[in-house]
Coordinates of C-alpha atoms in Angstrom, one line a residue:
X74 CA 20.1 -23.1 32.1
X75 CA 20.8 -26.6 30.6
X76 CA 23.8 -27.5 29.1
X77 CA 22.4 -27.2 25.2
X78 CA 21.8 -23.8 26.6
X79 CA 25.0 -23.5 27.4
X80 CA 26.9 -25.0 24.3
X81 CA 30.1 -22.4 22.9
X82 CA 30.2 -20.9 26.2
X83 CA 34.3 -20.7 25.6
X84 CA 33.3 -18.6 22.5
X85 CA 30.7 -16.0 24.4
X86 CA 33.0 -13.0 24.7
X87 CA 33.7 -13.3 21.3
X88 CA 30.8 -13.7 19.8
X89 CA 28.7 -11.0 22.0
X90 CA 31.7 -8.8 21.0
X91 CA 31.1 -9.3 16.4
X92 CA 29.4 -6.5 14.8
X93 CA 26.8 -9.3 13.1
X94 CA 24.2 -11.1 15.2
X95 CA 24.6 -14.4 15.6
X96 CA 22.4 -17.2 16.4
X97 CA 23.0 -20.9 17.3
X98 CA 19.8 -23.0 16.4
X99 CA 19.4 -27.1 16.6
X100 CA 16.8 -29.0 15.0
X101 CA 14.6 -25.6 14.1
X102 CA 15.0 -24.4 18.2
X103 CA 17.4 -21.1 19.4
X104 CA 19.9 -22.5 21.7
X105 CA 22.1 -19.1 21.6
X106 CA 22.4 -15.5 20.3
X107 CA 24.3 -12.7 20.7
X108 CA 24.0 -9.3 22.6
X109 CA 24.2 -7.5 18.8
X110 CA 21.4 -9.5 17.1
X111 CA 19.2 -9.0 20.6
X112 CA 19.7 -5.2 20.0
X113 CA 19.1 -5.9 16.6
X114 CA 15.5 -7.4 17.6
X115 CA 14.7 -5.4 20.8
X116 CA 14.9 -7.7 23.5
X117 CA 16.3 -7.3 26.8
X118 CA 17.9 -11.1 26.8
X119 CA 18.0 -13.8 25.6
X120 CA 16.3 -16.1 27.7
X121 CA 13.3 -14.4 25.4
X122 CA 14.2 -16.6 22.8
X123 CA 16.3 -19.8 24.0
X124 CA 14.2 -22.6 23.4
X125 CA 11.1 -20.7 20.8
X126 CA 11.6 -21.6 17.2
X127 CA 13.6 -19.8 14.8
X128 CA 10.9 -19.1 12.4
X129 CA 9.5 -16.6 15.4
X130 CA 12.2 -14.2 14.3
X131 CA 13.8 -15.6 10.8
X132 CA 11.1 -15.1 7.8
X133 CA 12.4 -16.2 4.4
X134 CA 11.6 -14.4 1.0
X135 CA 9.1 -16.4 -1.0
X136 CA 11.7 -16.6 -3.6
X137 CA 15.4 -17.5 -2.6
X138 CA 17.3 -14.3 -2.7
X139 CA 21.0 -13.6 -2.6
X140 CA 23.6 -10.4 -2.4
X141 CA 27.1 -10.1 -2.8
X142 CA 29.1 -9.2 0.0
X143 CA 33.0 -8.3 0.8
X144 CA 33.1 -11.0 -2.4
X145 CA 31.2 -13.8 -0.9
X146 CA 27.4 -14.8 -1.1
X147 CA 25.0 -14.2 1.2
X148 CA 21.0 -15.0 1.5
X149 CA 18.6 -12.1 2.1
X150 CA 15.9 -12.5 4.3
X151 CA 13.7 -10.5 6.9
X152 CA 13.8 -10.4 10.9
X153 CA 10.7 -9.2 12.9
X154 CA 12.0 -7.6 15.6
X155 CA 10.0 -7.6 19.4
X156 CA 7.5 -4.8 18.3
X157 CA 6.7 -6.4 15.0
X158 CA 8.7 -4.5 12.8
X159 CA 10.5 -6.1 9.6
X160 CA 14.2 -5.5 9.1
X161 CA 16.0 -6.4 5.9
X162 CA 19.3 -8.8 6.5
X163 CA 21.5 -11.1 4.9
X164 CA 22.4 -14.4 6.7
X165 CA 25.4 -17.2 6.1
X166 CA 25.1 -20.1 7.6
X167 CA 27.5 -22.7 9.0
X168 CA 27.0 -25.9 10.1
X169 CA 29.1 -27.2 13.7
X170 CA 28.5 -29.8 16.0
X171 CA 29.8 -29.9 19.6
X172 CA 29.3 -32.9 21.7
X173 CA 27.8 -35.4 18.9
X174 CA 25.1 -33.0 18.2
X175 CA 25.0 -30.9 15.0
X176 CA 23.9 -27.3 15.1
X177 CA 23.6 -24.3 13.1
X178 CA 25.2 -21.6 13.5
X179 CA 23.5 -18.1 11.9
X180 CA 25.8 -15.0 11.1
X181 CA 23.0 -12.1 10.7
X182 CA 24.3 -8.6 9.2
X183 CA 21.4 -5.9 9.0
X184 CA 21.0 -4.4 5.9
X185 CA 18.5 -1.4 7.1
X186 CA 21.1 1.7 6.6
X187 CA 22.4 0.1 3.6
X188 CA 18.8 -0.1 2.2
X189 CA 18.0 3.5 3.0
X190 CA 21.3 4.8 1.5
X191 CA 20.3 3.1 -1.5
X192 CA 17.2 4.2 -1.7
X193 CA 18.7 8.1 -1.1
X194 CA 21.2 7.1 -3.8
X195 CA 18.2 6.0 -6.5
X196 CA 16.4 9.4 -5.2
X197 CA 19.6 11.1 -5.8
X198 CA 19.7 10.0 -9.2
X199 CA 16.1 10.6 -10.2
X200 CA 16.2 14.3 -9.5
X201 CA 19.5 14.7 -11.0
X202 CA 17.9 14.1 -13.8
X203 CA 14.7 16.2 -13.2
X204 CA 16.6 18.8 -15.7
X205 CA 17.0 17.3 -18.5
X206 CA 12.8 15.6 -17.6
X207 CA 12.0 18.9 -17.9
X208 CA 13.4 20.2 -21.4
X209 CA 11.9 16.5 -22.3
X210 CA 8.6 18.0 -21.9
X211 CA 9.1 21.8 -23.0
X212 CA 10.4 20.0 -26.3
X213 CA 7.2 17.4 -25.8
X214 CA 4.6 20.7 -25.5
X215 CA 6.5 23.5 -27.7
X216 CA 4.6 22.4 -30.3
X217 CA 1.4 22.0 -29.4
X218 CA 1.3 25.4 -27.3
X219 CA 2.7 27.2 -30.6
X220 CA -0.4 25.3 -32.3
X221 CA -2.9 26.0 -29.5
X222 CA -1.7 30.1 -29.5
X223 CA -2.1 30.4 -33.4
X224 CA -5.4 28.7 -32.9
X225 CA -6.6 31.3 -30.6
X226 CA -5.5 34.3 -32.6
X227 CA -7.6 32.8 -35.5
X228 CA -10.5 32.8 -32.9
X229 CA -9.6 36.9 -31.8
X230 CA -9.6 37.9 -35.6
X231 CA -13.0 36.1 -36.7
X232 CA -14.1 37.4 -33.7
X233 CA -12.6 41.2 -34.9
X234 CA -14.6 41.0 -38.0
X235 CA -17.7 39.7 -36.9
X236 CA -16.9 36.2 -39.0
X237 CA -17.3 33.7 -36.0
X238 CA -19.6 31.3 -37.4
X239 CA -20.3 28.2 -34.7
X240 CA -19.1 25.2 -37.0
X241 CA -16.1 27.0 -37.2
X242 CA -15.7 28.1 -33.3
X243 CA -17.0 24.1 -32.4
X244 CA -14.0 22.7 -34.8
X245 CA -11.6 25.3 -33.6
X246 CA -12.2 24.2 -29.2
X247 CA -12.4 20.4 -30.7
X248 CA -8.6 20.9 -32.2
X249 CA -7.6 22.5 -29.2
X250 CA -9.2 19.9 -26.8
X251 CA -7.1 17.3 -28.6
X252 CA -3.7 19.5 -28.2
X253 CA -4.6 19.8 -24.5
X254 CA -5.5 15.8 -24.2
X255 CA -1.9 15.0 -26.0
X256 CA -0.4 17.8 -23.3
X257 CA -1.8 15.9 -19.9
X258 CA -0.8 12.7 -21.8
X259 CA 2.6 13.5 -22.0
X260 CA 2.6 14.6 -17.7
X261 CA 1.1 11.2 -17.4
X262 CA 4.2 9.8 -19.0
X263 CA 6.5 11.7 -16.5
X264 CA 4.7 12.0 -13.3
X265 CA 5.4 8.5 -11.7
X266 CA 9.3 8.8 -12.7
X267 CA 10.2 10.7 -9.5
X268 CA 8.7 8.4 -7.1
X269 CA 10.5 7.1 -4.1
X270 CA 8.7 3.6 -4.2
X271 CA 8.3 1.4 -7.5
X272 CA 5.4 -0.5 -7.8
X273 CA 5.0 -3.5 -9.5
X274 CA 2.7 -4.1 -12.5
X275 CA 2.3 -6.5 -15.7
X276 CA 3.4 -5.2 -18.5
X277 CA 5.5 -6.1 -22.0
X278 CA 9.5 -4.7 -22.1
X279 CA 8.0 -3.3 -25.7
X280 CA 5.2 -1.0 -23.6
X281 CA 8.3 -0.3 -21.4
X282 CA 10.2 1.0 -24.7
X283 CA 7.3 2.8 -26.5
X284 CA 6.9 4.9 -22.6
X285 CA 10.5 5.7 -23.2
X286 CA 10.5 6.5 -26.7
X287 CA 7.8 9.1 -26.3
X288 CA 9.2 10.8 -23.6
X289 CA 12.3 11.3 -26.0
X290 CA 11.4 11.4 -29.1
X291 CA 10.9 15.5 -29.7
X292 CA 14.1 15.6 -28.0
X293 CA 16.0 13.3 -30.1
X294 CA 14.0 14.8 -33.6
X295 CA 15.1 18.1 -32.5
X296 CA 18.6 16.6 -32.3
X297 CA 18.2 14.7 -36.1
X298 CA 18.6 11.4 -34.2
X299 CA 16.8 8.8 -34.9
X300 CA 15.7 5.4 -32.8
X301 CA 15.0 2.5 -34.7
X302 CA 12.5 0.0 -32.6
X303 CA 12.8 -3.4 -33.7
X304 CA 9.5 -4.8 -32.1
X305 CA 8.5 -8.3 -31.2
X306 CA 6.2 -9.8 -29.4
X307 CA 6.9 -10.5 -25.7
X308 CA 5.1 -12.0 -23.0
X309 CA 3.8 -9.7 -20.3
X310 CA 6.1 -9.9 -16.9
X311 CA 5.2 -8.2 -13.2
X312 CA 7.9 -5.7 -13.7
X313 CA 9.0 -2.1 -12.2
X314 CA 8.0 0.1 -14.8
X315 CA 9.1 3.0 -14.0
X316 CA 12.7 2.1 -12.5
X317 CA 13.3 0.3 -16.1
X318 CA 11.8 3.4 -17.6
X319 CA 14.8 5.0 -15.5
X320 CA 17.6 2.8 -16.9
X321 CA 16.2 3.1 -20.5
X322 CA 16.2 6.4 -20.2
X323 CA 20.1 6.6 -18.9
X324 CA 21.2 4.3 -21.6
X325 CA 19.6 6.6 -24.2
X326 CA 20.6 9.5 -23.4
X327 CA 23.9 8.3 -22.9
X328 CA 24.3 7.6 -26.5
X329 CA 22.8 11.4 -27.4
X330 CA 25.5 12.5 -25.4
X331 CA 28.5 10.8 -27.4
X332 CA 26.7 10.8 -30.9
X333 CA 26.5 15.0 -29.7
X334 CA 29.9 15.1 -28.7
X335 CA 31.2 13.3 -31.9
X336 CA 29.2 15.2 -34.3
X337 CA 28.0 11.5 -36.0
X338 CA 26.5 12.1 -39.0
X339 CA 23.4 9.9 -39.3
X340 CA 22.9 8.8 -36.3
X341 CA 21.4 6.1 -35.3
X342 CA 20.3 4.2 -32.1
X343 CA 18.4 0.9 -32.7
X344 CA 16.8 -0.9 -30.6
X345 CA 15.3 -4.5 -30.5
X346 CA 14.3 -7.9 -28.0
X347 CA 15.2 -11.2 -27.5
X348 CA 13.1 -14.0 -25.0
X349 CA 13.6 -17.9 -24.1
X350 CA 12.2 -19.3 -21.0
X351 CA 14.2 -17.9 -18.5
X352 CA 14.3 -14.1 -19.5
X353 CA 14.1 -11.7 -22.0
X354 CA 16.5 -9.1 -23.4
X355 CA 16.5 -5.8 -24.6
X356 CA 19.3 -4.5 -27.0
X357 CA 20.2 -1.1 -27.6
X358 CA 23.3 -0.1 -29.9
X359 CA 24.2 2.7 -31.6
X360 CA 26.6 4.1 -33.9
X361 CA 28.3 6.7 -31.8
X362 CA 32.2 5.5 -32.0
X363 CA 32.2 3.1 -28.8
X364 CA 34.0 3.4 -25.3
X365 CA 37.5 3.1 -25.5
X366 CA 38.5 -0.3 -24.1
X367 CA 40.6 0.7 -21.3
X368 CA 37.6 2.2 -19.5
X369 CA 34.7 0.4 -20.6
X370 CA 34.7 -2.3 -18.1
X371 CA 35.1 0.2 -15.5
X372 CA 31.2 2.4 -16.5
X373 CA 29.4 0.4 -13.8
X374 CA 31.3 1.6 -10.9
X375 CA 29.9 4.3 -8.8
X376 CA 31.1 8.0 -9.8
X377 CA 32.9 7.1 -13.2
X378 CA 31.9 9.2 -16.2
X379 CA 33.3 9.4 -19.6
X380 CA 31.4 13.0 -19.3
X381 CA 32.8 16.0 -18.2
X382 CA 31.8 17.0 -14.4
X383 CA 29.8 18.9 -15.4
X384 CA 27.4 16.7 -17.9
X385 CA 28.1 13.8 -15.4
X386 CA 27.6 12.5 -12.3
X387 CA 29.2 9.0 -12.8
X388 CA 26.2 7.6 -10.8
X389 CA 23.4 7.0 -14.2
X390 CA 24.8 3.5 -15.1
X391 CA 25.5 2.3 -11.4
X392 CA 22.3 3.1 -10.7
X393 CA 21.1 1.0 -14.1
X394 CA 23.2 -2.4 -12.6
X395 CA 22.1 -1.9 -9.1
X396 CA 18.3 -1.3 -10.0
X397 CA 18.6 -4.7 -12.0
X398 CA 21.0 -6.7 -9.4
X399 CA 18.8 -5.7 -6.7
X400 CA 16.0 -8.5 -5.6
X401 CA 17.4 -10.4 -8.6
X402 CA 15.3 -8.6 -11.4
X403 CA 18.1 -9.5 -14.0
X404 CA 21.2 -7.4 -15.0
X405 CA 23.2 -5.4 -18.1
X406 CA 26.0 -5.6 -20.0
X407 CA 28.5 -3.4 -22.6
X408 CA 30.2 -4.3 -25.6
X409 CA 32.1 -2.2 -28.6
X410 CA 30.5 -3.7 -32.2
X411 CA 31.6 -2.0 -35.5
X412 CA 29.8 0.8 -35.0
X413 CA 29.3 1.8 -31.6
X414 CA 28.3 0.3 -28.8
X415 CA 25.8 -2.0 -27.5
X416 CA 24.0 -2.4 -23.8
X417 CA 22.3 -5.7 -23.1
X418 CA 19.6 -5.7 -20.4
X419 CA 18.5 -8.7 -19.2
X420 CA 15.2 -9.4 -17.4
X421 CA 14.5 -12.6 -15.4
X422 CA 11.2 -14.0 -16.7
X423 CA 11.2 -16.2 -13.1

């Protein structure tokens, strides 16, 4: 092995010995790496790699992505490992030189149980919700059912006294058709919500809003609350419907709960948008009191609730952040107004 091969061999027990892989690269080529990071990758050693270009196991995102970390910034990217498997990681990297020659040196942490316990976490969330999904949609189809039963006695007594004329019969099934149509609608609305995976698609934060609004709205009439949708026209964006769908949803039902639990009269949630070139925004305030100010900067932290335990999990607004914080999709905010309070969510248009 040549002596660039060689380079930091004072430092080998202690870098074969770090949790985080670690590889030394100059001018683009491996010159070094760790016993973690080969483990990480799959290979037996690293004579493997010494000497192959970096970009055989480093891929980059097409858009520069970064996470926080133990307070400092890192840069996510992917490894492909021996068998051709990708593996999420963040990377820092630090430039040395030893012997007039300057090198890189790569600190590699690998994100792939962090990823999965976030993605249990979102799951998590998602069906701890499936309750209150449910008495969404018994409020959504009480009505029409009630409708659709009344409908079919009418058919059973014209039937009883041999009155069953067809234009009657024909406009009777063509109501009921339409009941039906509204009913499958409304599971279209809800299916997707429970998926592991978000897909992408392009659509406007307003579509996005209206979604939500239907899925609450018998609830919230039932309830005498009422949400106010200032509309304006928006630009179409390749979004994650149905995680946004998600935070909507938590933010909404947030402000039920405290306009409930305060007995507002009149209440009111209003929302409206906001766009410039870099993002657009979507306000939601109501006029349910506020959060005191001792605790409100503390709502985004994992298992804090200004609920009881047993309306509460503390996880519905951590969730909300890390949805938007993850692969940089934008982020959310909290302020007390007059009123009430007011989240700010924040979408990155780039």
């Amino acid at each position: 092995m040549g002596e660039n091969n060689n380079i930091f061999i004072n430092l080998s027990d202690v870098i074969n010995n770090t949790i985080e892989g670690i590889l030394v690269i100059e001018e683009g080529f491996i010159k070094n790496i760790n016993h973690s990071l080969l483990e990480i990758l799959g290979y037996e050693n690293k004579e493997e790699l010494i000497d192959k270009l970096a970009t055989g196991i480093l891929i980059p995102t097409s858009k520069e992505k970064f996470i926080k970390y133990n307070e400092k910034l890192f840069q996510e990217i992917s490894l492909i490992t021996k068998d051709g498997n990708i593996i999420p990681v963040i990377i820092k990297i630090k430039n040395v030189q030893y012997k007039d020659k300057e090198y890189k040196m790569v600190f590699i942490l690998d994100l792939s149980e962090l990823k999965e316990k976030e993605k249990m976490v979102i799951r998590q969330s998602k069906l701890s919700a499936m309750g209150e999904m449910l008495s969404m949609i018994a409020h959504q189809w009480r009505q029409p059912l009630s409708t659709i039963s009344t409908m079919i006695t009418r058919i059973k007594l014209k039937n009883e006294i041999n009155k069953l004329d067809k234009i009657f019969l024909d406009t009777i099934l063509n109501d009921i058709n339409k009941y039906i149509q509204y009913m499958s609608t409304t599971i279209d609305d809800f299916r997707n919500f429970f998926t592991i995976d978000s897909k992408k698609e392009l659509i406007t934060l307003n579509e996005i809003v209206i979604i939500t609004h239907k899925m609450l709205e018998k609830t919230f009439l039932s309830q005498n609350i009422k949400i106010e949708i200032k509309d304006k026209k928006l630009s179409k964006l390749n979004l994650p419907k149905n995680e946004l769908i998600q935070i909507i949803l938590n933010i909404l039902n947030n402000s039920k709960d405290a306009i409930l639990e305060k007995n507002i009269e009149n209440p009111l949630i209003s929302i409206s948008f906001n766009q410039n070139k870099k993002e657009q925004k979507i306000f939601i305030e109501d006029n349910a009191g506020g959060i005191d100010e001792n605790i409100i900067s503390k709502i985004f932290n994992p298992y804090f609730s200004t609920k009881n335990k047993k309306n509460g999990s503390g996880l519905g607004l951590y969730i909300c952040k890390n949805i938007l914080e993850k692969d940089n999709l934008g982020d959310i905010f909290v302020e007390n107004k007059k009123n009430g309070v007011l989240f700010t969510i924040i979408i990155n248009r780039n």
